[in-house]
Structure formats: structure tokens, C-alpha cells
Tab-separated table of N, CA and C in Angstrom:
chain	number	residue	atom	x	y	z
A	123	UNK	N	-17.770	-5.474	-1.021
A	123	UNK	CA	-17.594	-6.548	-2.020
A	123	UNK	C	-16.069	-7.265	-1.933
A	124	UNK	N	-15.199	-6.263	-1.694
A	124	UNK	CA	-13.876	-6.450	-1.570
A	124	UNK	C	-13.405	-6.441	-0.034
A	125	UNK	N	-12.776	-7.561	0.354
A	125	UNK	CA	-11.804	-7.646	1.716
A	125	UNK	C	-10.456	-7.616	1.345
A	126	UNK	N	-9.852	-6.754	2.207
A	126	UNK	CA	-8.374	-6.483	2.081
A	126	UNK	C	-7.561	-6.953	3.630
A	127	UNK	N	-6.699	-7.855	3.447
A	127	UNK	CA	-5.999	-8.387	4.691
A	127	UNK	C	-4.422	-7.898	4.476
A	128	UNK	N	-3.940	-7.140	5.279
A	128	UNK	CA	-2.341	-6.932	5.200
A	128	UNK	C	-1.636	-7.631	6.415
A	129	UNK	N	-0.439	-8.042	5.898
A	129	UNK	CA	0.385	-8.983	6.522
A	129	UNK	C	1.767	-8.536	6.367
A	130	UNK	N	2.806	-9.037	7.331
A	130	UNK	CA	3.918	-8.676	7.029
A	130	UNK	C	5.011	-7.736	7.868
A	131	UNK	N	3.923	-7.017	8.772
A	131	UNK	CA	4.454	-5.999	9.665
A	131	UNK	C	5.118	-6.546	10.731
A	132	UNK	N	5.956	-5.931	11.450
A	132	UNK	CA	6.766	-6.267	12.824
A	132	UNK	C	7.738	-5.333	13.081
A	133	UNK	N	8.365	-5.549	13.924
A	133	UNK	CA	9.686	-4.902	14.368
A	133	UNK	C	10.911	-5.167	13.787
A	134	UNK	N	11.638	-4.136	13.300
A	134	UNK	CA	12.875	-4.147	12.563
A	134	UNK	C	13.813	-2.987	13.048
A	135	UNK	N	15.082	-3.243	12.882
A	135	UNK	CA	16.232	-2.230	13.244
A	135	UNK	C	16.230	-1.192	12.032
A	136	UNK	N	16.986	0.016	12.534
A	136	UNK	CA	17.048	0.803	11.484
A	136	UNK	C	17.988	0.106	10.247
A	137	UNK	N	17.711	0.526	8.971
A	137	UNK	CA	18.357	-0.116	7.998
A	137	UNK	C	18.023	-1.498	7.345
A	138	UNK	N	16.915	-1.999	8.290
A	138	UNK	CA	16.615	-3.390	8.007
A	138	UNK	C	15.576	-3.342	6.793
A	139	UNK	N	14.740	-4.538	6.497
A	139	UNK	CA	13.800	-4.537	5.704
A	139	UNK	C	12.573	-5.355	5.888
A	140	UNK	N	11.539	-4.987	5.362
A	140	UNK	CA	10.133	-5.930	5.501
A	140	UNK	C	9.397	-5.757	4.141
A	141	UNK	N	8.725	-6.816	3.787
A	141	UNK	CA	8.055	-6.874	3.098
A	141	UNK	C	6.501	-7.261	3.428
A	142	UNK	N	5.643	-6.214	3.105
A	142	UNK	CA	4.281	-6.149	3.445
A	142	UNK	C	3.432	-6.717	2.244
A	143	UNK	N	2.441	-7.641	2.578
A	143	UNK	CA	1.452	-8.166	1.514
A	143	UNK	C	0.096	-7.748	1.964
A	144	UNK	N	-0.648	-7.550	0.859
A	144	UNK	CA	-2.050	-7.326	1.037
A	144	UNK	C	-2.945	-8.196	0.126
A	145	UNK	N	-3.683	-8.980	0.700
A	145	UNK	CA	-4.196	-10.201	-0.085
A	145	UNK	C	-5.843	-9.548	-0.243
A	146	UNK	N	-6.455	-9.689	-1.291
A	146	UNK	CA	-7.767	-9.119	-1.580
A	146	UNK	C	-8.617	-10.613	-1.644
A	147	UNK	N	-9.825	-10.825	-1.240
A	147	UNK	CA	-10.747	-11.662	-1.352
A	147	UNK	C	-12.416	-10.969	-1.758
A	148	UNK	N	-13.015	-11.688	-2.176
A	148	UNK	CA	-14.479	-11.247	-2.329
A	148	UNK	C	-14.551	-11.367	-3.894
A	149	UNK	N	-13.750	-10.527	-4.656
A	149	UNK	CA	-13.806	-10.207	-6.007
A	149	UNK	C	-12.353	-10.135	-6.454
A	150	UNK	N	-12.057	-10.266	-7.734
A	150	UNK	CA	-10.849	-9.928	-8.191
A	150	UNK	C	-10.602	-8.355	-8.025
A	151	UNK	N	-9.484	-8.032	-7.877
A	151	UNK	CA	-9.103	-6.585	-8.117
A	151	UNK	C	-8.202	-6.494	-9.015
A	152	UNK	N	-8.066	-7.445	-9.994
A	152	UNK	CA	-6.999	-7.242	-11.112
A	152	UNK	C	-7.160	-6.119	-12.057
A	153	UNK	N	-8.269	-5.533	-12.111
A	153	UNK	CA	-8.758	-4.300	-12.953
A	153	UNK	C	-8.691	-3.182	-11.954
A	154	UNK	N	-8.431	-3.094	-10.761
A	154	UNK	CA	-8.536	-2.057	-9.889
A	154	UNK	C	-7.175	-1.526	-9.348
A	155	UNK	N	-7.175	-0.143	-9.315
A	155	UNK	CA	-5.817	0.217	-8.600
A	155	UNK	C	-5.691	0.023	-7.130
A	156	UNK	N	-4.591	-0.427	-6.628
A	156	UNK	CA	-4.300	-0.863	-5.328
A	156	UNK	C	-3.490	0.120	-4.881
A	157	UNK	N	-3.481	0.828	-3.519
A	157	UNK	CA	-2.405	1.432	-2.933
A	157	UNK	C	-1.936	1.239	-1.691
A	158	UNK	N	-0.754	1.829	-1.230
A	158	UNK	CA	-0.471	1.491	0.355
A	158	UNK	C	-0.618	2.909	1.022
A	159	UNK	N	-0.978	3.120	2.108
A	159	UNK	CA	-1.005	4.400	2.877
A	159	UNK	C	-0.490	3.945	4.189
A	160	UNK	N	0.102	5.136	4.964
A	160	UNK	CA	0.466	4.812	6.340
A	160	UNK	C	0.075	5.940	7.305
A	161	UNK	N	-0.116	5.534	8.785
A	161	UNK	CA	-0.650	6.539	9.482
A	161	UNK	C	-0.056	6.559	10.981
A	162	UNK	N	0.903	7.433	11.179
A	162	UNK	CA	1.661	7.372	12.683
A	162	UNK	C	0.727	8.383	13.644
A	163	UNK	N	0.873	7.848	14.845
A	163	UNK	CA	0.153	8.478	15.855
A	163	UNK	C	0.152	10.100	15.734
A	164	UNK	N	-1.021	10.602	15.651
A	164	UNK	CA	-1.031	12.206	15.562
A	164	UNK	C	-0.975	12.656	14.111
A	165	UNK	N	-0.643	11.794	13.427
A	165	UNK	CA	-0.631	12.290	11.871
A	165	UNK	C	-1.498	11.855	10.911
A	166	UNK	N	-1.562	12.719	9.832
A	166	UNK	CA	-2.669	11.997	9.016
A	166	UNK	C	-2.225	10.837	8.132
A	167	UNK	N	-3.365	10.176	7.738
A	167	UNK	CA	-2.949	9.030	6.746
A	167	UNK	C	-2.191	9.516	5.440
A	168	UNK	N	-1.008	9.009	5.237
A	168	UNK	CA	-0.361	9.725	4.020
A	168	UNK	C	-0.267	8.626	2.982
A	169	UNK	N	-0.027	8.944	1.971
A	169	UNK	CA	0.264	8.106	0.604
A	169	UNK	C	1.687	7.566	0.519
A	170	UNK	N	1.636	6.265	0.386
A	170	UNK	CA	2.824	5.596	0.330
A	170	UNK	C	3.242	5.159	-1.040
A	171	UNK	N	2.288	4.333	-1.693
A	171	UNK	CA	2.468	4.010	-3.204
A	171	UNK	C	1.307	3.327	-3.682
A	172	UNK	N	1.042	3.268	-4.975
A	172	UNK	CA	0.002	2.739	-5.720
A	172	UNK	C	0.493	2.056	-6.985
A	173	UNK	N	-0.309	1.032	-7.410
A	173	UNK	CA	-0.035	0.490	-8.720
A	173	UNK	C	-1.414	0.394	-9.385
A	174	UNK	N	-1.421	0.395	-10.660
A	174	UNK	CA	-2.592	0.242	-11.406
A	174	UNK	C	-2.795	-0.994	-11.758
A	175	UNK	N	-3.858	-1.283	-12.690
A	175	UNK	CA	-4.210	-2.483	-13.252
A	175	UNK	C	-3.135	-2.824	-14.178
A	176	UNK	N	-2.331	-1.970	-14.970
A	176	UNK	CA	-1.479	-2.209	-15.809
A	176	UNK	C	0.136	-2.297	-15.285
A	177	UNK	N	0.031	-2.291	-14.081
A	177	UNK	CA	1.420	-2.062	-13.516
A	177	UNK	C	2.129	-0.639	-13.595
A	178	UNK	N	1.182	0.307	-13.726
A	178	UNK	CA	1.991	1.567	-13.709
A	178	UNK	C	1.770	1.941	-12.171
A	179	UNK	N	2.934	2.425	-11.528
A	179	UNK	CA	2.981	2.694	-10.163
A	179	UNK	C	3.576	4.186	-9.660
A	180	UNK	N	3.227	4.660	-8.646
A	180	UNK	CA	3.537	5.931	-7.950
A	180	UNK	C	3.884	5.552	-6.532
A	181	UNK	N	5.036	6.235	-6.050
A	181	UNK	CA	5.889	6.204	-5.028
A	181	UNK	C	5.934	7.723	-4.357
A	182	UNK	N	5.650	7.808	-3.137
A	182	UNK	CA	5.669	9.066	-2.690
A	182	UNK	C	7.291	9.373	-2.159
A	183	UNK	N	7.649	10.652	-2.434
A	183	UNK	CA	8.724	11.232	-2.373
A	183	UNK	C	9.573	10.701	-1.066
A	184	UNK	N	8.721	10.658	0.119
A	184	UNK	CA	9.503	10.272	1.272
A	184	UNK	C	10.179	9.003	1.246
A	185	UNK	N	9.546	8.194	0.625
A	185	UNK	CA	10.143	6.808	0.467
A	185	UNK	C	10.591	6.240	-0.939
A	186	UNK	N	10.689	7.166	-1.743
A	186	UNK	CA	11.296	6.944	-3.146
A	186	UNK	C	12.777	6.384	-2.907
A	187	UNK	N	12.915	5.294	-3.640
A	187	UNK	CA	14.387	4.976	-3.860
A	187	UNK	C	14.555	3.952	-2.709
A	188	UNK	N	13.634	3.644	-1.743
A	188	UNK	CA	13.746	2.756	-0.575
A	188	UNK	C	12.700	1.648	-0.735
A	189	UNK	N	11.442	2.109	-1.135
A	189	UNK	CA	10.261	1.260	-1.088
A	189	UNK	C	9.923	0.990	-2.519
A	190	UNK	N	9.366	0.031	-3.001
A	190	UNK	CA	8.944	-0.717	-4.090
A	190	UNK	C	7.569	-1.189	-4.093
A	191	UNK	N	6.668	-1.048	-4.928
A	191	UNK	CA	5.539	-1.527	-4.796
A	191	UNK	C	4.985	-2.411	-5.908
A	192	UNK	N	4.448	-3.507	-5.788
A	192	UNK	CA	4.323	-4.455	-7.095
A	192	UNK	C	2.830	-5.261	-6.699
A	193	UNK	N	2.398	-5.840	-7.664
A	193	UNK	CA	1.123	-6.620	-7.483
A	193	UNK	C	1.428	-7.864	-8.399
A	194	UNK	N	0.451	-8.975	-7.812
A	194	UNK	CA	0.531	-10.269	-8.620
A	194	UNK	C	-1.072	-10.364	-8.692
A	195	UNK	N	-1.666	-9.933	-10.082
A	195	UNK	CA	-2.995	-10.194	-10.395
A	195	UNK	C	-3.581	-11.480	-10.319
A	196	UNK	N	-2.646	-12.505	-10.430
A	196	UNK	CA	-3.301	-13.897	-10.278
A	196	UNK	C	-3.603	-14.221	-9.121
A	197	UNK	N	-2.834	-13.826	-8.001
A	197	UNK	CA	-3.152	-14.090	-6.434
A	197	UNK	C	-3.846	-12.936	-5.901
A	198	UNK	N	-4.370	-11.997	-6.520
A	198	UNK	CA	-5.007	-10.844	-6.239
A	198	UNK	C	-4.285	-10.172	-4.814
A	199	UNK	N	-3.050	-9.952	-5.045
A	199	UNK	CA	-2.070	-9.598	-3.939
A	199	UNK	C	-1.071	-8.502	-4.287
A	200	UNK	N	-1.088	-7.524	-3.383
A	200	UNK	CA	-0.154	-6.428	-3.562
A	200	UNK	C	0.898	-6.299	-2.522
A	201	UNK	N	2.004	-5.940	-2.847
A	201	UNK	CA	3.304	-5.931	-2.140
A	201	UNK	C	3.889	-4.638	-1.897
A	202	UNK	N	4.495	-4.467	-0.698
A	202	UNK	CA	5.256	-3.454	-0.604
A	202	UNK	C	6.790	-3.755	0.079
A	203	UNK	N	7.594	-3.738	-0.620
A	203	UNK	CA	9.146	-4.035	-0.290
A	203	UNK	C	9.658	-2.764	0.410
A	204	UNK	N	9.897	-2.847	1.532
A	204	UNK	CA	10.641	-1.791	2.222
A	204	UNK	C	11.991	-2.037	2.710
A	205	UNK	N	12.957	-1.427	1.940
A	205	UNK	CA	14.302	-1.359	2.379
A	205	UNK	C	14.958	0.019	3.084
A	206	UNK	N	15.778	-0.284	3.688
A	206	UNK	CA	16.587	0.835	4.277
A	206	UNK	C	15.661	1.589	5.114
A	207	UNK	N	14.841	0.888	6.172
A	207	UNK	CA	13.850	1.654	6.959
A	207	UNK	C	14.468	2.176	7.933
A	208	UNK	N	13.778	3.405	8.357
A	208	UNK	CA	14.103	4.628	9.165
A	208	UNK	C	13.017	4.660	10.388
A	209	UNK	N	13.501	5.081	11.626
A	209	UNK	CA	12.444	5.285	12.465
A	209	UNK	C	11.159	6.061	12.252
A	210	UNK	N	11.219	6.988	11.237
A	210	UNK	CA	10.232	7.776	10.764
A	210	UNK	C	9.192	7.026	10.016
A	211	UNK	N	9.402	5.653	9.697
A	211	UNK	CA	8.558	4.742	8.806
A	211	UNK	C	7.668	4.153	9.586
A	212	UNK	N	7.998	4.453	10.863
A	212	UNK	CA	7.119	3.663	12.035
A	212	UNK	C	5.631	4.146	11.888
A	213	UNK	N	4.865	3.141	11.480
A	213	UNK	CA	3.230	3.575	11.278
A	213	UNK	C	2.438	2.334	10.961
A	214	UNK	N	1.220	2.451	11.216
A	214	UNK	CA	0.309	1.254	10.709
A	214	UNK	C	0.262	1.823	9.205
A	215	UNK	N	0.363	0.614	8.483
A	215	UNK	CA	0.333	0.472	7.046
A	215	UNK	C	-1.024	0.162	6.556
A	216	UNK	N	-1.664	0.651	5.806
A	216	UNK	CA	-2.960	0.077	5.260
A	216	UNK	C	-2.928	-0.146	3.651
A	217	UNK	N	-3.539	-1.123	3.444
A	217	UNK	CA	-3.683	-1.343	1.903
A	217	UNK	C	-5.100	-0.984	1.503
A	218	UNK	N	-5.488	-0.488	0.118
A	218	UNK	CA	-6.467	-0.003	-0.104
A	218	UNK	C	-6.937	-0.299	-1.687
A	219	UNK	N	-8.129	-0.613	-1.966
A	219	UNK	CA	-8.526	-1.030	-3.469
A	219	UNK	C	-9.386	0.300	-3.833
A	220	UNK	N	-9.230	0.397	-5.222
A	220	UNK	CA	-10.220	1.365	-5.772
A	220	UNK	C	-11.448	0.618	-6.321
A	221	UNK	N	-12.769	0.972	-6.410
A	221	UNK	CA	-13.842	0.621	-6.933
A	221	UNK	C	-13.779	0.357	-8.143
A	222	UNK	N	-13.369	1.556	-8.939
A	222	UNK	CA	-13.327	1.968	-10.290
A	222	UNK	C	-12.243	0.951	-11.091
A	223	UNK	N	-12.800	0.591	-12.114
A	223	UNK	CA	-11.873	-0.218	-12.977
A	223	UNK	C	-11.168	0.395	-14.125
A	224	UNK	N	-10.039	-0.158	-14.603
A	224	UNK	CA	-9.250	0.500	-15.509
A	224	UNK	C	-8.847	1.832	-15.357
A	225	UNK	N	-8.362	2.295	-14.211
A	225	UNK	CA	-8.143	3.592	-13.856
A	225	UNK	C	-7.105	4.196	-15.212
A	226	UNK	N	-7.126	5.233	-15.471
A	226	UNK	CA	-6.182	5.821	-16.491
A	226	UNK	C	-5.289	6.681	-15.623
A	227	UNK	N	-5.157	6.892	-14.506
A	227	UNK	CA	-4.376	7.541	-13.542
A	227	UNK	C	-4.209	6.978	-12.265
A	228	UNK	N	-3.072	6.905	-11.856
A	228	UNK	CA	-2.757	6.217	-10.482
A	228	UNK	C	-3.317	7.166	-9.381
A	229	UNK	N	-4.402	6.498	-8.598
A	229	UNK	CA	-4.804	7.279	-7.447
A	229	UNK	C	-3.860	7.529	-6.229
A	230	UNK	N	-3.831	8.500	-5.629
A	230	UNK	CA	-2.882	8.829	-4.743
A	230	UNK	C	-3.451	9.705	-3.443
A	231	UNK	N	-4.556	9.586	-3.294
A	231	UNK	CA	-5.407	10.419	-2.414
A	231	UNK	C	-6.338	9.292	-1.762
A	232	UNK	N	-6.469	9.329	-0.390
A	232	UNK	CA	-7.224	8.602	0.305
A	232	UNK	C	-8.707	8.376	-0.177
A	233	UNK	N	-9.354	9.549	-0.661
A	233	UNK	CA	-10.822	9.536	-0.824
A	233	UNK	C	-10.962	8.841	-2.357
A	234	UNK	N	-9.829	8.529	-2.898
A	234	UNK	CA	-9.999	7.711	-4.270
A	234	UNK	C	-10.354	6.397	-4.130
A	235	UNK	N	-10.062	5.938	-3.126
A	235	UNK	CA	-10.103	4.517	-2.448
A	235	UNK	C	-11.399	4.159	-1.832
A	236	UNK	N	-11.958	2.816	-2.181
A	236	UNK	CA	-13.185	2.481	-1.622
A	236	UNK	C	-13.169	1.640	-0.349
A	237	UNK	N	-12.132	0.720	-0.485
A	237	UNK	CA	-11.862	-0.630	0.412
A	237	UNK	C	-10.691	-0.576	0.920
A	238	UNK	N	-10.674	-0.808	2.286
A	238	UNK	CA	-9.601	-0.557	3.052
A	238	UNK	C	-9.105	-1.856	3.663
A	239	UNK	N	-7.971	-2.318	4.254
A	239	UNK	CA	-7.676	-3.337	5.117
A	239	UNK	C	-7.647	-2.624	6.609
A	240	UNK	N	-7.306	-3.758	7.568
A	240	UNK	CA	-7.455	-3.321	8.854
A	240	UNK	C	-5.936	-2.695	9.161
A	241	UNK	N	-4.953	-2.874	8.389
A	241	UNK	CA	-3.561	-2.160	8.871
A	241	UNK	C	-2.700	-3.311	9.688
A	242	UNK	N	-1.317	-3.102	9.185
A	242	UNK	CA	-0.224	-3.913	9.824
A	242	UNK	C	0.732	-2.838	10.350
A	243	UNK	N	0.960	-3.028	11.644
A	243	UNK	CA	1.898	-2.303	12.229
A	243	UNK	C	3.375	-2.459	12.016
A	244	UNK	N	4.134	-1.651	11.528
A	244	UNK	CA	5.647	-1.589	11.251
A	244	UNK	C	6.332	-0.624	12.307
A	245	UNK	N	7.294	-1.289	13.016
A	245	UNK	CA	7.976	-0.351	13.994
A	245	UNK	C	9.212	-0.422	13.499
A	246	UNK	N	10.135	0.735	13.534
A	246	UNK	CA	11.669	0.765	13.254
A	246	UNK	C	12.252	1.322	14.513
A	247	UNK	N	13.091	0.580	15.095
A	247	UNK	CA	13.861	1.127	16.176
A	247	UNK	C	15.171	1.603	15.677
A	248	UNK	N	15.679	2.504	16.442
A	248	UNK	CA	16.872	3.359	16.229
A	248	UNK	C	18.119	2.751	16.700
């Protein structure tokens, strides 16, 4: 019922910035939690950040202070502003949406999400 499309990935130098976008279609996700995950080759998909219907957010310790998550419910779009990028940030970044509405707790685990985008590649050169 929900389709998610990520954009904004690319190649950037260490210390640079990128802004990822995740556009949702099919139905509004304004009442659903949305999150960002990333997966590097040979590693498990890991939580990056998430934001609930009311704007509450959670950021992984590994990116805290450098990444900021936000959403625009009118546009059904979630954003990930990535600053001070490091080579270890290199990964495919996926956006996800929770089927449940009006979540009371920010979901931070992959199995808590029901819809996934195809991912966008972020590469940070040293």
C-alpha cells in the first residue's frame, strides 16, 4: 500500500554533506513512523534514525551530532541531513515506513517496519 523512493545519494569527500530524501506514495504516511537504515557490504542492516508522526526522533549513537532526521507530512517525505561524513558512513541507505499508526514509541529495529525503499548509495571517499 506504500511505495518509498530514496534519492540524494552520491559520492562525497570526507567531511562533506549530503541530504537524502524519501518520498512516499500510495497513501499518506503522516500517521506512521518512518526511519532510515543503512547497510554496508558484509554487514547487517543497521538503524540510523527515525521520526514518529508527531516529530519525535531517535538517532543512532554512531551518527549522533552529525546526522539529522526530519519529515514533511504534507509532502509525505522524510529527510536525512548528513554532515561531517566519514568513510565508515559508506553504505546503501534505505528508508522504511511502519504500517502501524500513531506509534507511541520510536521504532528502531528493522522488523518494526513494513515498507521499504530500494535504497540509495552513499559513498564517502577518504
